[in-house]
Structure formats: C-alpha cells, structure tokens
Amino acid sequence: MESEDTKKTQEMKTDLNLLLECLKYQMDNPLSQKEALVTIHSICQQNSDAGVYFREIGGLMFVKNLAKSSEHSMVKEAALYTLGTVAEKNVYCQQTLCTSELFEDLIWFLSNNDSNTNLKRMSVYVILVLVSNNRTGQTLVRETGCFKILSELFRAALSKYELNLSDKNVFQNYQLWSSVCGTLCVCVNNPQNDENQRLCCSLFPHANDWLKNCMMPEIIRPLCSFIGLTLANNTHVQKYFISVGGLDVLCQVLVQLESDSHQTLSSAKLAVVVTKTVDACIADNTTFGEVLSKYHIVSKLLALLLHESLDSAEKFSIILTLGHCTETCEENQYDLFKNNGLPLMIQALTESQNEELNKAATFVLCNCKKITEKLSLSLRECPFDENEAEQLEDINMKEKNIGEYWKKAKDILHRIEQLEREENEEKTQREKDNVSSMNINIQNTLKHLHTNSIGGGPKAEDKDTSQSRKLQSYKSHGFMSKACTKDDQMKTLLKSANPVNACYRESGQSKTLYKANPSCNQNLQEGTFEKKDSVSQSSDHVFKYPNPIVKNRQQQLPVTDPFTLCSDIINKEVINFLSADNCPKIFKYRCSGCIAVGKSLNSRNFSKLLHSCPYQCDRHKVIVEAEDRYKSELRKSLIYNKKILLTPRKRQLLSNEHTTSGGIKERKIRKNFTEEEVNYIFSGVKRMGNHWNAILWSFPFQQGRKSVDLAQKYHKLTKRPKFVAP
C-alpha cells in the first residue's frame, strides 16, 4: 500500500514538473498554456500535497507572473483560476500569495475597461480565496483600496431591476455581482472585522432599493447573506441599518413572501432566509423589536411555522426570531398570545427531539410569562395604564375567544405553581424523615455499646458527651440542608427573572447549584470544629491530631476501644445518609491525611504524614501499604548498586536516545550551497527581505534545507571582505 502511494506521489511530481516546463516553453502558444493550466488545476484539486510541491518548485510564483504579463485574456483567466484553486486547497499557498503586490494586480484587472466580465469574475474569485478565514487578507483588502473597487462593482454590475437571466450578457453580469456579494461577506465575517463592517454600511441604501424593487430569489438570497453578516454582533451597524429603513424593508419583504408561501414552496424557504436576517438585526438589541409590531411580524412567523415543508433547522430559526421579538416588547408578546402561539410552542416542546429547538421554544414561553399573568387577572387588577386598559376592553368586545386564552393562561400558571409547591414539600419531608431516622439509629447504637462497655462513670460521661457532639453535628447538617434549599429557591427566582439563562443553562442546573453553596460547606466545617472544642478529654483522643511516631513503624496495635468502634459505626452511617441525599460529604476527622486539607502537601511530606498517623482510615491505609510494598520491592531490585533510586533516571535515558550503539552522536549530513542556491538567497532577500521561510518556499532549494541554514549562509557571505552581491 505504501509503495502504491509513493508511486502516485512520484507520478504527480513528474507531471507537475513537465507541465511547468510546458508553460515556460510555450509562451507563444496561448492554447497550450491554457490546457497546461487547466491540467495543473485538476491535479491540485484532487491532491492538496500537489499544491505544496508546486509551490516548492516555483510554479506558484511563475503562474502569478504569467497572469500579470500575458497578453492573452484566456491565459490570464486560466492562471487566476489556477491560483485561486491552489490557495483554496492549501493554507501555505494562501499565505504565500497574500501580498499587497497581488492585490494591486487584481485591482488593475478589475478597474481596467479592457478587462472582460469573465476576467473580472476570476479576479474577484482570487480575492475571495485570499480573504477567506484570513485576517491579514481582510486588512489588505481595506488598505490597498480593493474594497472600494468591490463596492463600485456591487453598485454598477447590475443596472436594471428587471433581470432577464436567459440573456447571456445579463447572466454574466449577474454572476459577477453574485461573486462580489460573496467576497464582501468574507471580508466582514470569519473572523469578524468591525472596520470592514462599518465600510459596508455605505452599501445599505443600494441593497434596500434592490429588495424593494426585485423579489427574485437570485437577488434576495445574496443580499440577505451580505446584510446578515454585516449586521452580526455589531450594534453600531445595526442602528445605522434601521436608521436608513432597512428593517422596514425586510419586514415588507417578509410579509409579501409569507403571503406567497401558501402557493409556492420556494417562497416559504425564501421567507426563512429573510427571517434569519431580521433576527440578526434585533438579536443584540431587542428594543428594535417594536418596529416589527407595526407589520405584525409575529403573526406572520407563526403562520410560517405551520408550513409543512420546513425542516427542524428552519423552524428553529423562526422560533428563535420569535424569542427575540417577544423578549422586551409587550405588543409582540400579546400578538403571540392572541394568535395561539403558546400552544404552538408547547407542541414544539413535546413533539420535537431537537435540543436547540426545545431551548428556543422555552425561551419564547419564558418571555410570555409576564403577559400571561396579566391576562389571567381581571381588568381591574391588571397593572396596565389607562391606554392599555382601553385597548384590552376594545379587544375583549371584538374577540369572543379571549376568555378561552385567559383560562389557558390561568391553568398554565396554576400548574406551574402546583409543581413548585409539591417539589418543595417533598424535599422538606424527605429531610425530616432522614434526620429522625438517623437520630434513632444513633441512640440505639449508643445504648447497645453502653451495655457492652467496661468501666464506670467517667466513660459513661464520655459517651454522653460524644452522643451530644454527634447530634449537634447533625443539627448543623440540617441547617446546611435548609440553607441549600433556600439557595435553590433563590436560584429558581433568578432563573424566572432571566429567561435566557433559564432556557440555555437548564442542563447544567445541578452543577451550578453545587457551586452556589460554598458557604453551606464552610458553615458546616466551622460548626464541627466549634463543637470539637467543647468535648471532654476522655473522648478527644479519637478525633484529635495524632502524636508523631517513628517513621518506619511496621505494626500498629488493633483498635479495641469501644468509643473508637462507636465512632466508626456512626461515621459510616453519616456517609451513607449524606450520599443518599446528594449532599457534600463530611470529612471523617480521624486520619491525618483526611484533615490536612489546607496544608501545602506533596508526595514526600504526605507520605510522612500518613506514616505518623496511628489511626488511619481504610483508604489511606491501603495507600500506605501499597507504597511500602513498592519501596521494598524497589530496594530488592536495586540492592546490587547499593543505592535506592525512587525517581526515574531521565537524563540517562534521554542521552541514550540521541546516541548510537557505539556512543557517537548522529550528525546532520552536510550539503554545500550551490551557486544557484546562493543566487536564490540574494534574489529572495532583494524581493522579500529577511523573511527566510518565504524565501525557502519560493525557490527550489535542496532537500533538507531550513530557514536557519539560509540565514546563516547569507550572513556569512555578507561578512566577507570585498563582497559584491550578484
């Protein structure tokens, strides 16, 4: 398989070398040059590595010079098309061609009256490729004056509003205009360029005129793409677009397309495109949604949403636009409610499995919560002003079905409140049951140990003190649970006040709730340590910090103290209780490894800390035993060296990798620079300066050359006495 790939690569290189020679020796035959360029385009289109090799052998720069110097229009067109294809397939070729010199040549092609439409279109295509996903290209378009030429073509390429695309000349002009629209789109977007967006503002009046006078899909789609990307995430440009009447024009176009969508499917698809452009205009400033209420856009969007031919992505765009329309504008909210929009949103939530669409529908429902509450109340209790009350009275007289909407709204609110109450009652009851059952288990355990223990009054007092300490710790835990519950309720109120967060962050609710309760955990730990100071000395030996002992202590006495056993049982039950209730775990303050949280620990002092602890928990006991076994085996394996190495020998391994079996380091094979390579270096420095990577890519140096080698050779040559550059 590898041999076949190698063979194909070698054949590709041979073909490119022959085609480049054909271009050089067929300067008087434009047809042969055009065929060679088309073949090079085909090879580079199929294999991205072909473009890299073609650049290495100097073919890319030759084709660039050929497009500039050739007298034949067909050769120029083929050369520009080949350059665009190679740059589109390979980012290194794009960077090599992205120079101010090439942009100036393209400006000359576009501004020259002798250039035909096809040559201008190829020039625009090369600009599009150089600017796409390239901030440097976006800057060069603006600084070299290329943007000005593109703006003139945008205005002048199409002269009449009534297009006859069956005419060949008109169709070629339309293709040029469409290419200019696409190029302007990549000039302002991906990455977003604020300066280019501001420059495109001057084209908005011309775009509005075309939207008013021509309803053809071939015109509306490119214009909507251009307007939407220019407005995206730029409030300054959005305000200017609205000030020149752009949003009103889009609303008029949307109303017309929605009425036509009942007859033709293409009008429905085109209406979705216009809807996305409207959404881009109001997404960052929802106060602009008031403009939409004049044209009853909400009702039009709801009617468009019922169209059966739309897919889930198109419905998502419509619902998201509804969310931005109804976020702050009460007129749009009431329009949604009046046109049976809430049942449609609920239906979208229940029937669709698209997560993004469900979030958008939830966003709309949260926006309409306030207007739903107002409509569920009577007109006396409703906090409308006098004008709004008169409007509602008029609507109530005209529409008999408004009572049904009130009833639906009231049922929805009643259902939401009922679910919240049931959830809070279940949480409170569950916490009470868990705490009461835990108290009973503690008392039974202490009674059982009291009957089996040996000793008199002092130990009984210790047990009573330990019991009171445990109960107090559980009371503090109950306080933490209540605080968490209150924090949960506060989070619910905040979510209802911020519908965007409610719909887009619902999936991470549990994680956010846990992060919002650090104060609960802190109160729990402080309360536990306060209780610790009030315990008698007879029971303190179970929970206090252990006394330091010998590091290499091998054996530990078994724990037979009844109070220690009691604390083990209580500890396990506390952990089971907390894990069942999904609350943060309380640390067992018995082991030094468990309580040394605030100290700066590492692999050495933590091991000493664990070995010095007489009462280790099960987890840390396993860690200590495993570490002791590992160290003992390591000592046995390295005993012949009479030294113990606990860290890997990295330096020795790294030094062995760079040496051969005989101990001699491998050196790079030296290749002397030829006269041609020296000439390449000086000509590259003359044209490109000290950009050694660009020089290395532009000339056919020997294999293995690096940019550092070129720089060192150049400095050595220039430092020679009586040196004259070739």
XYZ file of C-alpha atoms in Angstrom, residues 94-344:
251
model
C -2.725 31.184 0.526
C -0.182 32.859 2.803
C 2.402 32.941 0.017
C 0.016 34.685 -2.379
C -1.497 37.060 0.208
C 0.668 40.093 -0.613
C -0.104 43.698 -1.419
C 1.538 43.229 -4.824
C -1.010 40.623 -5.896
C -3.924 42.722 -4.581
C -2.704 45.680 -6.644
C -2.589 43.482 -9.746
C -6.146 42.318 -9.081
C -7.290 45.933 -8.644
C -5.797 46.729 -12.034
C -7.711 43.838 -13.644
C -10.992 44.995 -12.055
C -10.604 48.686 -12.878
C -9.336 48.231 -16.429
C -12.027 48.876 -19.022
C -10.409 46.402 -21.425
C -10.937 43.505 -19.000
C -13.897 41.340 -19.909
C -16.510 40.186 -17.420
C -15.028 36.703 -17.042
C -11.569 38.080 -16.185
C -13.110 40.357 -13.548
C -15.005 37.415 -12.132
C -11.786 35.351 -11.842
C -10.099 38.301 -10.111
C -12.949 38.525 -7.603
C -12.655 34.775 -7.027
C -8.949 35.103 -6.149
C -9.758 37.929 -3.703
C -12.420 35.769 -2.068
C -9.961 32.887 -1.588
C -7.221 35.119 -0.182
C -9.573 36.827 2.301
C -11.477 33.736 3.458
C -10.562 32.823 7.081
C -7.599 35.215 6.883
C -7.469 38.437 8.889
C -4.357 39.539 7.008
C -6.282 39.311 3.747
C -9.172 41.323 5.225
C -6.726 44.054 6.215
C -5.040 44.114 2.786
C -8.430 44.431 1.047
C -9.123 47.563 3.049
C -5.640 49.129 2.931
C -4.884 48.540 -0.764
C -8.145 50.116 -1.939
C -9.563 46.850 -3.221
C -12.675 47.304 -1.075
C -13.514 50.497 -2.953
C -13.416 48.662 -6.296
C -15.658 45.891 -4.912
C -18.172 48.493 -3.712
C -18.316 50.078 -7.152
C -18.919 46.686 -8.763
C -21.668 45.982 -6.214
C -23.486 49.147 -7.310
C -22.796 49.057 -11.055
C -22.687 45.382 -12.066
C -26.488 45.232 -12.342
C -28.139 48.274 -13.865
C -31.794 47.229 -14.207
C -34.171 45.863 -11.596
C -35.884 43.630 -14.152
C -33.393 40.859 -14.852
C -33.577 38.547 -17.819
C -31.176 35.809 -16.816
C -31.745 33.973 -20.082
C -29.716 36.711 -21.761
C -26.034 35.711 -21.830
C -24.620 39.168 -21.082
C -27.084 39.783 -18.261
C -26.332 36.381 -16.781
C -22.559 37.047 -16.835
C -23.085 40.389 -15.107
C -25.282 38.680 -12.517
C -22.559 36.082 -11.853
C -20.024 38.886 -11.324
C -22.410 40.697 -8.955
C -23.092 37.483 -7.015
C -19.330 36.845 -6.678
C -18.855 40.377 -5.358
C -21.580 39.779 -2.733
C -19.847 36.597 -1.585
C -16.484 38.359 -1.391
C -17.943 41.191 0.698
C -19.412 38.579 3.039
C -15.999 37.004 3.758
C -14.476 40.484 4.147
C -16.641 41.145 7.236
C -17.024 37.685 8.736
C -14.981 34.681 9.899
C -13.137 36.277 11.520
C -15.440 39.201 12.265
C -13.941 42.522 11.169
C -15.591 45.610 12.685
C -13.805 48.092 10.429
C -14.911 46.315 7.258
C -18.458 46.107 8.639
C -18.535 49.882 9.036
C -17.287 50.324 5.464
C -20.114 48.123 4.189
C -22.688 50.450 5.779
C -22.434 52.680 2.712
C -23.937 49.868 0.602
C -27.141 49.509 2.666
C -29.242 52.080 0.738
C -28.421 50.390 -2.565
C -29.304 46.975 -1.084
C -32.632 48.365 0.201
C -33.520 49.637 -3.265
C -32.934 46.212 -4.780
C -35.014 44.496 -2.070
C -37.899 46.880 -2.726
C -37.895 46.585 -6.498
C -36.867 42.987 -7.152
C -38.363 39.963 -5.397
C -36.358 37.351 -7.287
C -34.688 34.637 -5.146
C -31.444 35.173 -7.095
C -31.322 38.720 -5.682
C -32.795 38.234 -2.196
C -30.529 35.371 -1.098
C -27.148 37.110 -1.766
C -28.410 40.391 -0.316
C -29.719 38.736 2.860
C -26.415 36.936 3.351
C -24.496 40.191 2.916
C -26.805 42.170 5.236
C -26.938 39.457 7.910
C -23.159 39.012 8.134
C -22.551 42.763 8.102
C -25.012 43.287 10.984
C -23.832 40.335 13.078
C -22.670 41.283 16.606
C -22.277 44.986 15.752
C -24.828 47.304 17.383
C -23.422 50.401 15.652
C -24.063 48.919 12.206
C -27.495 47.639 13.306
C -28.572 51.127 14.401
C -27.434 52.604 11.092
C -29.267 49.912 9.120
C -32.521 50.686 10.973
C -31.997 54.432 10.558
C -31.898 54.066 6.753
C -35.119 51.996 6.785
C -33.516 48.613 6.286
C -35.585 46.785 8.908
C -38.820 48.174 7.476
C -37.839 46.943 4.019
C -37.067 43.464 5.372
C -40.432 43.350 7.149
C -42.251 44.301 3.949
C -40.399 41.607 2.009
C -41.180 39.037 4.718
C -44.896 39.888 4.690
C -45.015 39.519 0.911
C -43.150 36.203 0.931
C -45.326 34.791 3.712
C -48.468 35.535 1.729
C -46.908 33.868 -1.327
C -45.773 30.825 0.700
C -49.315 29.401 0.694
C -48.979 28.892 -3.047
C -45.292 28.171 -3.683
C -42.766 26.221 -1.636
C -39.838 28.389 -2.728
C -41.444 31.454 -1.148
C -41.586 29.689 2.229
C -37.902 28.759 2.020
C -37.008 32.294 0.984
C -39.091 33.735 3.841
C -36.942 31.756 6.300
C -33.823 33.366 4.821
C -35.317 36.832 5.351
C -36.329 35.797 8.894
C -32.708 34.991 9.740
C -31.666 38.436 8.507
C -34.327 40.107 10.658
C -33.121 38.121 13.664
C -29.525 39.250 13.053
C -30.769 42.837 13.142
C -32.589 42.628 16.516
C -30.646 39.906 18.347
C -28.218 42.243 20.145
C -30.781 44.985 20.859
C -34.281 43.642 21.422
C -35.763 47.135 21.670
C -35.721 47.165 17.879
C -38.488 44.572 18.056
C -41.009 47.381 18.390
C -40.517 48.109 14.692
C -41.779 44.617 13.905
C -45.066 45.166 15.743
C -46.156 47.683 13.069
C -46.129 44.921 10.456
C -47.492 42.145 12.775
C -44.415 40.059 12.075
C -45.163 37.696 14.981
C -48.409 36.506 13.415
C -46.640 36.077 10.071
C -43.907 33.992 11.683
C -46.471 31.798 13.446
C -48.260 31.210 10.137
C -44.937 30.394 8.507
C -44.100 27.981 11.318
C -47.112 25.847 10.397
C -45.747 25.260 6.897
C -45.243 21.507 6.462
C -42.268 21.754 4.101
C -39.919 23.337 6.675
C -37.321 21.194 8.445
C -36.260 21.435 12.100
C -33.380 23.840 11.395
C -35.676 26.286 9.612
C -38.280 26.029 12.376
C -35.537 26.699 14.928
C -34.644 29.935 13.104
C -38.284 31.057 13.166
C -38.771 30.250 16.880
C -35.502 31.961 17.820
C -36.627 35.081 15.962
C -39.930 34.926 17.870
C -37.949 34.792 21.115
C -36.000 37.929 20.251
C -39.188 39.685 19.110
C -41.035 38.970 22.367
C -38.140 39.452 24.785
C -38.932 43.080 25.712
C -41.875 44.135 23.509
C -45.270 43.542 25.143
C -47.115 44.210 21.909
C -45.347 41.303 20.254
C -45.997 39.160 23.341
C -49.714 39.854 23.163
C -49.666 39.268 19.410
C -48.113 35.855 20.054
C -50.710 35.061 22.713
C -53.604 36.258 20.553
C -52.549 34.158 17.540
C -52.442 30.918 19.513
C -48.649 30.988 19.800
C -48.340 29.413 23.263
C -49.927 26.090 22.244
C -47.617 26.013 19.239
